[in-house]
Amino acid sequence: MTRISAFLVSHLLLLLLSYSVKAQSVALVLGGGGAKGLSHIGVIKALEENQIPIDFIVGNSMGAFVGALYASGYSVDEIESLVKSRRFSNWVKGGIDEQFNQSYFFDPDAGWVSFPLVAKRNGYQNILPANIVSPVSMDYTLVELFSASSRVSQNNFDNLMIPFRCIASDIDSSVLVVLKDGQLSTSVRASITFPFYFRPVRINGKLLFDGGMLDNFPIETTIKEFKPDFVIGSKAASNYPPANESDIISQLQSMLVRPADYSVPEGLGVLIESKMGNAGLLDFDQAERYIDSGYQATIRQMAVINQQIGRRLSPDSLNMKRSKFRNKEQDLLIDTLIIKGVNAKQSDYIREKLNPTGRELELKEIRKRYFVLMADDKIKFIFPELIYNPSRKGYEMHLNVLLAEKFTGDFGGNISSTALNQAFVGLNYKYMGRVAGTARFNGYYGRFYSSVMLNGRLNYPGKFPFFLDLTGTVARKDFFKNANYFYEDPSPSFLISDEKYIDLNMGHPIGKDGKLSVGISAVNRAFNYYQTNTFSRNDTADETLFEFLNPHISFEINSLNKKQYSNAGMRLSLEMKYFNGTEKNRAGSSNPKSEEFVRYINYYLLRLIYDNYFARSGKTTFGFYAEISHSDQPLNWNYTASSLSAPSFDPVPEMPTLYLDRYKSFAYLAGGLKVIYSINKTVDFRIESYMFQPYKRLLNPGPNLQPTLSKAFTDPSFIASSSVVYHSPLGPVSLSANYYERDGNKLRVMLNIGYLIFNRSMFD
């Protein structure tokens, strides 16, 4: 009996020993899949809850991002919170939270595309961009997320909380590159760089893209690097279908991406396959669904995993391991800026913009200045790295800078079902030294609007950065030609507005979205008009001329996400202008007043504009617009001249192209609501309604008579607008129905392809 007992005990011990040895080390393989790769978070969450140990992680693309976060000591809750945040969704799409509007840069124009005008030996540079998604926010965020881990691990991925590898593709040699050391942020960035979506990066002289191009499920790399006893593979995507002769995208995918083997060798591990249906590469708005899919897929395989893995890692042990690693992290204090790709003077300019005080800064302190720098039109791209210097016990921020082309051209305009067709061209020259400068020329030509503008600007960095700006503009609006088109007004009024000015400004930027500026301009304004719409070819028009000196001051914050038809952001503008000069009136042939009338006038104009997309619920965005304007401008010698010179309320893009006298007044309150329903990422349905309340409305006593004013706050006017807007890569395509209170057709339906944007007027 004793011999039998000993035999049974020995065999039981051998069985237990073999069971404990089996699967002593566990590797997690996280494949690529774009937004679907967020399912890996659910996989890790389920493994943690069931106390399954993870000894090694190998990831590609989004799997590299999720894996690097977990290997760096971020908890599942922290990772889940990050990827569900609006900030994350925006930076992976190049979205609005890090848009670099820089309202103090330049006024918006009608340009569709900008292209370099720099000849090379093999001809002109390709105008196609290196990426369709801006990587700027992503690059900086990766530095924020992983720089501390790089320091703790001493740039050796084996020293992370969990040993880690990520893979990338060497584009030149079509060889898979296994990244196991160096800057973790840069390695992850290389691994997630899908061709055409994101700009590639260089590591050790090699231009690297997404590892999924060569191996989207790096299980062979895992076995070679770590020799694990058991592998848990997480599959988030499948191979692309065969190329279609009519689909260029499918052809490019077949050429660029090698089919992957999504299998785990028999007896070595288990494959977890998340079921998520069809999803786009950048559909990160579905993060919660993808995470849950990975979690449920893992739970379905948990019986197999539990049977094969005998070890368990308790929550307390895991938390202790995480705390031990992360307690070694220190504040990201930057004491040195190393700027590459530019000369010494250009480096000084960049350094002055980033750290004008020269003191040691935390990374979070530099963030706003970094995005202000990225908004500089002289800079095309910056790739950041944060490298720890143990001898000084501080971080060096390395910036690899690519300057923008010195000479660029712009092309755009508007194609319309009305008379608002116009062409736009622009030429630009950019310079950077210790001071940066830009020279611009543009021209508009159309039936309604024609203009040329010449502008020069100097930007001075430093503790108190400022800019000097000189602009000269000549512009004409011909309301007569705009109204007399197809089915429009058969007997339009003859109204032409000409403006010429030279404007000198000095301004100070405030953050990345604001400016405070003061300036002075010399302005010439002329109106040619008939006071009625009954005139003949032989008649001559009345003419009113203004010559002003115009000192002005303005404050503006502008974070709107689009030049026109915005659906996010905010704009606050406050301006004060003073006009001092002369008014000349010359009577036309139909006017019995033959003498020229000249008088000296001066007046001020105060205007406040507030435009805010303040709330979003699902696919619906709500916006509020308000405008207050007040001027002590005197009445002109007749109603038409007074109405033409009065400030106007123009919240709908079409309104500046129409003579709408019911929305003009020397003082008024106006505002309205906007509701935007996003049908998809590029198509919006907009409904807008506004009320215009003049303080005292201009009353028309008849031709050749000075107008009178109504009682205060009577007779408001209303505006209603609905439109479907497609935000194409070149600009908006809009189908609009607009209602205005006016004589004749109150409802206007129009199709526009492009922008209804004009050169700045000193009176708008």
PDB file of N, CA, C and O in Angstrom, residues 152 338 385 658 713:
ATOM      1  N   VAL A 152      12.407  55.823 -18.153  1.00  0.00           N
ATOM      2  CA  VAL A 152      12.463  54.769 -17.133  1.00  0.00           C
ATOM      3  C   VAL A 152      13.087  53.501 -17.700  1.00  0.00           C
ATOM      4  O   VAL A 152      13.885  52.825 -17.042  1.00  0.00           O
ATOM      5  N   ILE A 338      16.723  71.387 -29.293  1.00  0.00           N
ATOM      6  CA  ILE A 338      17.639  71.077 -30.391  1.00  0.00           C
ATOM      7  C   ILE A 338      16.823  71.056 -31.673  1.00  0.00           C
ATOM      8  O   ILE A 338      15.920  70.221 -31.833  1.00  0.00           O
ATOM      9  N   GLU A 385      10.624  64.891 -30.728  1.00  0.00           N
ATOM     10  CA  GLU A 385      11.052  63.806 -29.856  1.00  0.00           C
ATOM     11  C   GLU A 385      11.533  64.414 -28.548  1.00  0.00           C
ATOM     12  O   GLU A 385      12.099  65.515 -28.542  1.00  0.00           O
ATOM     13  N   LEU A 658     -25.811  90.722 -51.936  1.00  0.00           N
ATOM     14  CA  LEU A 658     -27.120  91.289 -52.257  1.00  0.00           C
ATOM     15  C   LEU A 658     -27.277  92.663 -51.618  1.00  0.00           C
ATOM     16  O   LEU A 658     -26.727  92.932 -50.546  1.00  0.00           O
ATOM     17  N   PHE A 713     -36.377 100.847 -31.972  1.00  0.00           N
ATOM     18  CA  PHE A 713     -36.702  99.432 -31.767  1.00  0.00           C
ATOM     19  C   PHE A 713     -38.092  99.060 -32.269  1.00  0.00           C
ATOM     20  O   PHE A 713     -38.920  98.498 -31.541  1.00  0.00           O
TER      21      PHE A 713
END
